[in-house]
Tab-separated table of C-alpha atoms in Angstrom:
chain	number	residue	atom	x	y	z
A	258	MET	CA	-112.110	-58.033	66.200
A	259	THR	CA	-114.306	-57.364	63.336
A	260	ILE	CA	-114.534	-55.634	60.447
A	261	THR	CA	-117.234	-53.389	61.958
A	262	GLN	CA	-115.158	-52.619	64.875
A	263	LEU	CA	-112.403	-51.530	62.722
A	264	HIS	CA	-114.831	-48.655	60.642
A	265	TYR	CA	-115.780	-47.632	64.163
A	266	VAL	CA	-112.222	-46.949	65.160
A	267	LEU	CA	-111.724	-45.122	61.857
A	268	ALA	CA	-114.849	-42.713	62.336
A	269	ILE	CA	-113.729	-41.743	66.042
A	270	ALA	CA	-110.300	-41.206	64.745
A	271	GLU	CA	-111.726	-38.997	61.954
A	272	HIS	CA	-114.153	-36.879	64.148
A	273	LYS	CA	-112.114	-37.133	67.404
A	274	ASN	CA	-115.744	-37.245	68.883
A	275	PHE	CA	-117.957	-40.916	70.042
A	276	THR	CA	-121.234	-39.091	69.457
A	277	LYS	CA	-120.248	-37.714	66.044
A	278	ALA	CA	-118.665	-41.213	64.980
A	279	ALA	CA	-121.921	-42.853	66.064
A	280	GLU	CA	-123.917	-40.662	63.826
A	281	LYS	CA	-121.472	-41.233	61.006
A	282	CYS	CA	-121.815	-45.079	61.580
A	283	PHE	CA	-125.604	-45.012	62.041
A	284	VAL	CA	-125.735	-46.553	65.543
A	285	THR	CA	-126.286	-45.349	68.787
A	286	GLN	CA	-123.096	-43.649	70.839
A	287	PRO	CA	-123.580	-46.460	73.696
A	288	THR	CA	-123.250	-49.363	70.846
A	289	LEU	CA	-120.208	-47.581	69.520
A	290	SER	CA	-118.549	-47.114	72.727
A	291	THR	CA	-118.881	-50.837	73.904
A	292	GLN	CA	-117.578	-52.227	70.683
A	293	ILE	CA	-114.637	-49.816	70.936
A	294	GLN	CA	-114.002	-51.044	74.778
A	295	LYS	CA	-114.398	-54.688	73.587
A	296	LEU	CA	-111.637	-54.104	71.057
A	297	GLU	CA	-109.404	-52.353	73.431
A	298	GLU	CA	-110.045	-55.329	76.024
A	299	GLU	CA	-108.968	-57.822	73.543
A	300	LEU	CA	-106.123	-56.112	72.447
A	301	ASP	CA	-105.161	-55.117	76.095
A	302	VAL	CA	-104.180	-51.511	74.977
A	303	LEU	CA	-105.913	-48.018	74.855
A	304	ILE	CA	-106.636	-46.791	71.359
A	305	PHE	CA	-107.920	-43.512	72.162
A	306	ASP	CA	-107.158	-41.028	75.268
A	307	ARG	CA	-110.868	-40.334	76.573
A	308	SER	CA	-109.268	-37.853	78.775
A	309	LYS	CA	-108.234	-35.211	75.939
A	310	LYS	CA	-110.727	-32.878	74.519
A	311	PRO	CA	-111.052	-33.478	71.624
A	312	ILE	CA	-110.159	-37.171	71.852
A	313	GLU	CA	-106.853	-38.019	70.976
A	314	LEU	CA	-104.994	-41.135	69.707
A	315	THR	CA	-102.641	-42.851	71.913
A	316	ASP	CA	-99.115	-43.914	70.182
A	317	VAL	CA	-100.209	-47.550	69.695
A	318	GLY	CA	-103.732	-46.008	68.605
A	319	ARG	CA	-102.033	-44.115	65.911
A	320	LYS	CA	-100.412	-47.416	64.669
A	321	ILE	CA	-103.986	-49.435	64.365
A	322	VAL	CA	-105.461	-46.915	62.819
A	323	HIS	CA	-103.148	-46.867	59.979
A	324	GLN	CA	-103.610	-50.830	59.897
A	325	ALA	CA	-107.146	-50.495	60.236
A	326	ARG	CA	-107.265	-48.357	57.434
A	327	ASN	CA	-105.612	-50.871	55.129
A	328	ILE	CA	-107.618	-53.995	56.065
A	329	VAL	CA	-111.217	-51.736	55.683
A	330	ASN	CA	-109.953	-50.676	52.343
A	331	GLU	CA	-108.855	-54.009	51.321
A	332	SER	CA	-112.409	-55.676	52.661
A	333	ASP	CA	-114.208	-53.144	50.707
A	334	ARG	CA	-112.591	-54.065	47.665
A	335	ILE	CA	-113.880	-57.814	47.898
A	336	GLN	CA	-117.221	-56.315	46.476
A	337	ASP	CA	-115.280	-54.292	43.725
A	338	ILE	CA	-113.582	-57.487	42.599
A	339	VAL	CA	-117.115	-59.355	42.198
A	340	ASP	CA	-118.344	-56.286	40.514
A	341	GLN	CA	-115.577	-56.326	37.913
A	342	GLN	CA	-116.137	-60.008	37.254
A	343	LYS	CA	-119.647	-59.470	36.751
A	344	GLY	CA	-119.042	-56.485	34.446
A	345	PHE	CA	-121.510	-54.436	37.111
A	346	ILE	CA	-121.087	-50.675	36.942
A	347	GLY	CA	-122.657	-49.398	39.691
A	348	GLY	CA	-122.653	-48.454	43.607
A	349	GLU	CA	-121.087	-45.899	45.338
A	350	PHE	CA	-118.227	-43.603	43.799
A	351	LYS	CA	-116.564	-40.837	45.693
A	352	LEU	CA	-115.254	-38.340	43.333
A	353	GLY	CA	-113.204	-35.278	43.783
A	354	VAL	CA	-112.765	-32.239	41.762
A	355	ILE	CA	-110.839	-29.373	42.229
A	356	PRO	CA	-112.109	-25.915	42.327
A	357	THR	CA	-111.051	-24.626	38.897
A	358	ILE	CA	-112.553	-27.441	37.196
A	359	MET	CA	-115.654	-28.202	39.298
A	360	PRO	CA	-118.053	-25.266	37.545
A	361	THR	CA	-116.974	-25.548	34.174
A	362	LEU	CA	-116.942	-29.394	33.506
A	363	LEU	CA	-119.451	-31.013	35.938
A	364	PRO	CA	-122.508	-29.452	34.017
A	365	MET	CA	-120.850	-30.614	30.850
A	366	PHE	CA	-121.083	-34.470	31.703
A	367	LEU	CA	-122.595	-35.030	34.905
A	368	LYS	CA	-126.389	-35.363	33.130
A	369	THR	CA	-124.901	-37.630	30.379
A	370	PHE	CA	-123.061	-39.911	32.911
A	371	ILE	CA	-125.901	-40.353	35.514
A	372	LYS	CA	-128.354	-41.095	32.366
A	373	LYS	CA	-125.941	-43.571	30.972
A	374	PHE	CA	-124.782	-45.049	34.148
A	375	PRO	CA	-127.768	-44.788	36.537
A	376	LYS	CA	-126.745	-47.703	39.051
A	377	VAL	CA	-123.599	-45.480	40.025
A	378	LYS	CA	-124.435	-43.242	42.762
A	379	LEU	CA	-121.620	-40.582	42.570
A	380	LYS	CA	-120.512	-38.357	45.687
A	381	ILE	CA	-118.932	-35.420	44.193
A	382	GLU	CA	-116.797	-33.168	46.429
A	383	GLU	CA	-115.003	-29.995	45.742
A	384	LEU	CA	-111.323	-30.408	46.993
A	385	THR	CA	-108.047	-28.785	46.360
A	386	THR	CA	-105.432	-31.061	44.952
A	387	GLU	CA	-103.493	-31.755	48.278
A	388	GLU	CA	-106.686	-32.665	49.952
A	389	ILE	CA	-107.551	-35.192	46.992
A	390	ILE	CA	-104.221	-36.808	47.173
A	391	GLU	CA	-104.536	-37.173	51.013
A	392	ARG	CA	-108.190	-38.365	50.679
A	393	ILE	CA	-107.368	-40.567	48.081
A	394	ASN	CA	-104.353	-42.208	50.229
A	395	GLU	CA	-106.698	-42.377	53.031
A	396	GLY	CA	-109.379	-44.554	51.213
A	397	HIS	CA	-111.764	-41.407	51.597
A	398	LEU	CA	-111.674	-41.090	47.857
A	399	ASP	CA	-112.378	-43.526	44.794
A	400	ALA	CA	-110.795	-41.082	42.350
A	401	ALA	CA	-110.641	-37.577	41.379
A	402	ILE	CA	-110.486	-34.739	38.602
A	403	ALA	CA	-107.066	-32.700	38.784
A	404	ALA	CA	-104.431	-30.758	37.240
A	405	THR	CA	-101.488	-33.223	36.496
A	406	PRO	CA	-98.877	-34.470	36.349
A	407	LEU	CA	-98.496	-34.799	39.845
A	408	GLU	CA	-95.305	-37.029	40.348
A	409	ASP	CA	-97.057	-38.932	43.327
A	410	GLU	CA	-95.917	-42.763	42.935
A	411	THR	CA	-99.313	-43.741	44.913
A	412	ILE	CA	-101.308	-42.168	42.191
A	413	LYS	CA	-102.266	-43.276	38.728
A	414	GLU	CA	-102.874	-40.580	36.043
A	415	ARG	CA	-105.338	-41.096	32.965
A	416	VAL	CA	-105.405	-37.943	30.796
A	417	LEU	CA	-108.783	-36.539	30.144
A	418	TYR	CA	-108.257	-33.564	28.070
A	419	TYR	CA	-105.230	-30.399	27.567
A	420	GLU	CA	-106.857	-27.044	28.471
A	421	PRO	CA	-104.997	-24.242	27.116
A	422	PHE	CA	-104.640	-20.871	29.032
A	423	VAL	CA	-106.158	-17.586	27.742
A	424	GLY	CA	-105.261	-14.343	28.689
A	425	TYR	CA	-108.124	-11.852	29.787
A	426	ILE	CA	-106.806	-8.349	29.073
A	427	PRO	CA	-109.081	-5.420	29.498
A	428	SER	CA	-109.135	-2.524	27.203
A	429	SER	CA	-106.663	-0.278	29.799
A	430	HIS	CA	-103.920	-2.948	29.766
A	431	ARG	CA	-100.848	-2.638	27.772
A	432	LEU	CA	-101.437	-5.912	25.896
A	433	HIS	CA	-104.768	-5.216	24.703
A	434	GLU	CA	-104.318	-4.092	21.129
A	435	LYS	CA	-102.404	-7.260	20.535
A	436	LYS	CA	-104.279	-10.030	18.767
A	437	ASN	CA	-101.849	-13.232	20.038
A	438	ILE	CA	-100.154	-13.028	22.791
A	439	GLU	CA	-96.839	-14.654	23.598
A	440	VAL	CA	-95.210	-15.841	26.887
A	441	SER	CA	-92.778	-13.174	26.742
A	442	ASP	CA	-95.267	-10.881	26.965
A	443	LEU	CA	-96.484	-11.664	30.524
A	444	GLU	CA	-95.307	-9.501	33.482
A	445	ILE	CA	-95.897	-11.404	36.719
A	446	ASP	CA	-96.504	-7.922	38.835
A	447	ASP	CA	-99.791	-7.101	36.696
A	448	MET	CA	-100.707	-10.765	36.640
A	449	LEU	CA	-104.004	-11.292	38.927
A	450	LEU	CA	-103.717	-14.810	40.720
A	451	LEU	CA	-105.844	-17.111	42.377
A	452	GLU	CA	-104.891	-17.222	45.930
A	453	ASP	CA	-102.632	-19.677	47.511
A	454	GLY	CA	-103.607	-23.165	47.423
A	455	HIS	CA	-105.148	-23.531	44.126
A	456	CYS	CA	-102.772	-25.425	41.548
A	457	PHE	CA	-104.149	-23.451	38.651
A	458	ARG	CA	-102.008	-20.438	40.306
A	459	ASP	CA	-99.116	-22.497	40.687
A	460	GLY	CA	-99.544	-23.265	36.777
A	461	VAL	CA	-99.330	-19.504	35.971
A	462	ILE	CA	-96.346	-18.780	38.240
A	463	ASN	CA	-94.585	-21.924	36.702
A	464	LEU	CA	-95.674	-20.403	33.263
A	465	CYS	CA	-93.837	-17.239	33.945
A	466	LYS	CA	-90.837	-18.314	35.639
A	467	VAL	CA	-90.424	-21.237	32.894
A	468	PHE	CA	-89.979	-19.063	30.208
A	469	LYS	CA	-88.674	-15.708	31.688
A	470	ASN	CA	-86.782	-16.918	34.464
A	471	ASN	CA	-88.831	-14.531	36.624
A	472	THR	CA	-88.286	-15.203	40.494
A	473	ASP	CA	-89.985	-12.272	41.731
A	474	GLU	CA	-92.973	-13.112	43.701
A	475	HIS	CA	-94.883	-9.851	44.493
A	476	PHE	CA	-98.209	-9.834	43.511
A	477	GLN	CA	-100.663	-6.848	43.489
A	478	LEU	CA	-103.855	-9.036	44.111
A	479	GLU	CA	-105.117	-12.532	44.835
A	480	SER	CA	-108.593	-14.154	45.099
A	481	GLY	CA	-110.404	-16.894	45.474
A	482	SER	CA	-112.342	-17.230	42.566
A	483	ILE	CA	-111.813	-16.770	38.826
A	484	GLU	CA	-115.140	-14.661	38.484
A	485	THR	CA	-113.723	-12.286	41.105
A	486	LEU	CA	-110.426	-12.013	39.125
A	487	ILE	CA	-112.474	-11.047	35.729
A	488	LYS	CA	-114.264	-8.606	37.808
A	489	LEU	CA	-110.850	-7.112	39.379
A	490	SER	CA	-109.332	-6.995	35.878
A	491	ASN	CA	-112.154	-5.266	34.177
A	492	GLU	CA	-111.809	-2.405	37.139
A	493	GLY	CA	-107.981	-1.913	35.582
A	494	LEU	CA	-106.115	-3.943	38.360
A	495	GLY	CA	-104.258	-5.988	36.001
A	496	MET	CA	-104.667	-8.804	33.538
A	497	THR	CA	-105.119	-12.541	34.348
A	498	LEU	CA	-105.106	-15.864	32.882
A	499	LEU	CA	-108.251	-17.971	32.630
A	500	PRO	CA	-108.593	-22.019	31.630
A	501	TYR	CA	-110.062	-22.269	28.421
A	502	LEU	CA	-113.179	-23.755	29.471
A	503	HIS	CA	-113.934	-20.789	31.848
A	504	THR	CA	-113.980	-18.547	28.611
A	505	MET	CA	-116.761	-20.377	27.133
A	506	GLU	CA	-119.613	-19.012	29.212
A	507	LEU	CA	-118.838	-15.283	29.094
A	508	ASN	CA	-121.038	-12.797	27.544
A	509	ASP	CA	-120.035	-11.193	24.097
A	510	ASN	CA	-118.895	-8.052	25.593
A	511	LEU	CA	-115.912	-9.892	27.836
A	512	LYS	CA	-115.204	-12.232	25.432
A	513	GLN	CA	-113.560	-9.070	23.471
A	514	ASN	CA	-110.901	-8.996	26.285
A	515	LEU	CA	-109.684	-12.512	25.515
A	516	HIS	CA	-106.582	-12.995	24.003
A	517	HIS	CA	-105.244	-16.543	22.773
A	518	PHE	CA	-101.433	-17.419	23.048
A	519	VAL	CA	-99.148	-17.811	20.019
A	520	GLU	CA	-98.794	-21.727	19.404
A	521	PRO	CA	-97.649	-23.926	21.249
A	522	SER	CA	-100.459	-22.619	23.392
A	523	PRO	CA	-99.409	-23.048	27.244
A	524	ALA	CA	-101.804	-25.391	28.831
A	525	ARG	CA	-102.880	-27.608	31.740
A	526	GLU	CA	-103.423	-31.399	31.602
A	527	VAL	CA	-106.586	-32.703	33.146
A	528	SER	CA	-106.522	-36.323	34.448
A	529	ILE	CA	-108.975	-38.601	36.328
A	530	ILE	CA	-106.470	-39.919	39.055
A	531	TYR	CA	-106.691	-42.902	41.678
A	532	HIS	CA	-104.633	-44.652	44.037
A	533	LYS	CA	-102.633	-47.565	42.274
A	534	SER	CA	-104.579	-50.374	43.858
A	535	GLU	CA	-107.790	-49.006	43.253
A	536	LEU	CA	-110.247	-51.726	42.010
A	537	LYS	CA	-113.204	-49.816	40.772
A	538	LEU	CA	-111.815	-49.594	37.352
A	539	GLN	CA	-115.177	-50.159	35.533
A	540	ILE	CA	-116.502	-46.794	36.883
A	541	ILE	CA	-113.393	-45.237	36.357
A	542	ASP	CA	-113.435	-46.185	32.760
A	543	ALA	CA	-116.730	-44.937	32.152
A	544	LEU	CA	-116.081	-41.658	33.631
A	545	HIS	CA	-112.952	-41.369	31.457
A	546	ASN	CA	-115.009	-42.333	28.325
A	547	VAL	CA	-117.979	-39.900	28.900
A	548	ILE	CA	-115.909	-36.794	29.749
A	549	SER	CA	-113.232	-37.078	27.190
A	550	GLY	CA	-115.740	-38.033	24.590
A	551	ILE	CA	-117.772	-34.766	25.727
A	552	ILE	CA	-114.725	-32.490	25.878
A	553	ARG	CA	-113.432	-33.377	22.349
A	554	GLY	CA	-116.273	-31.319	21.259
A	555	ALA	CA	-115.372	-28.501	23.226
A	556	ILE	CA	-111.500	-28.163	23.093
A	557	ALA	CA	-109.987	-28.759	19.673
A	558	PHE	CA	-106.340	-27.444	20.527
A	559	GLN	CA	-103.896	-29.694	19.762
A	560	ASN	CA	-100.530	-27.719	19.536
A	561	VAL	CA	-99.775	-27.063	23.437
A	562	GLU	CA	-96.972	-26.891	26.038
A	563	ILE	CA	-98.318	-28.833	29.290
A	564	ILE	CA	-97.378	-26.426	32.390
A	565	SER	CA	-96.768	-28.332	35.559
A	566	PRO	CA	-99.358	-27.841	38.633
A	567	LEU	CA	-96.889	-28.436	40.974
A	568	ALA	CA	-95.611	-25.184	43.136
A	569	VAL	CA	-91.838	-26.212	42.596
A	570	LYS	CA	-90.980	-28.125	39.725
A	571	GLU	CA	-91.393	-26.942	36.460
A	572	THR	CA	-92.423	-29.358	33.889
A	573	LYS	CA	-93.153	-29.064	30.392
A	574	ARG	CA	-94.280	-31.580	27.707
A	575	ALA	CA	-94.931	-31.113	24.064
A	576	VAL	CA	-98.465	-32.513	22.898
């Protein structure tokens, strides 16, 4: 049994196809098939049910894949240990970022990070929080940037910054003339939200529930992007809440519709998260230092209340 064979097993389990798995592993399909067959003969079991389309794992195959993932991940960490010992900051690093953070944060730090750490090969992917946690636990991501706290025992969280919520209220809305809004002003029924699956949506819902005990989840409109929410709001269909960094790039005309909250401002906590056994800590440290250093110049808010991104639990923490 070899590590290479286990890599092949994991690739087939992921793609459910020998040809696609071979492409992912940069080998020919016959080479991959031969190695899998040798492994099955050595173990005297069938790992894959080839009669199914797409290919499925057998019962014992599922257990083998679980263990193979642990073995491959641990073998990869040998190089991490060597890199840490040498103080080397480089190599491939897979980073996930949630959709409501990606378009604003990435342009702020990426160029600086690449220039400062040219030997790090960042592979960045936009994913939901649920997808991020799954991929971190499966070893497909080294770290991610997401709203926290997540209350996951397998995940470590290092806070990068606190990002206040800002009201976007068009001139036709009942709250437009109010300079600073309060949480008690919010009415969930005229709130435009991101569609299900976005943790920022859950934060907004939690904000309304925590402070108003509002359990009515009847919403007028939901959208997949913050930009669309702004356009819908401009059409008089309701107000919305924006993460602070999204407000910085609005034109002067749209900024007239921004309304900050009375302090302490509701805010989300944004952290770099990673598996508790992650060893590429030198790259995580580098990302944390670059991002937190840059963001300090953009967000000066101190007096905030952290609103949970979790869909069910409501966690508040003063900062």
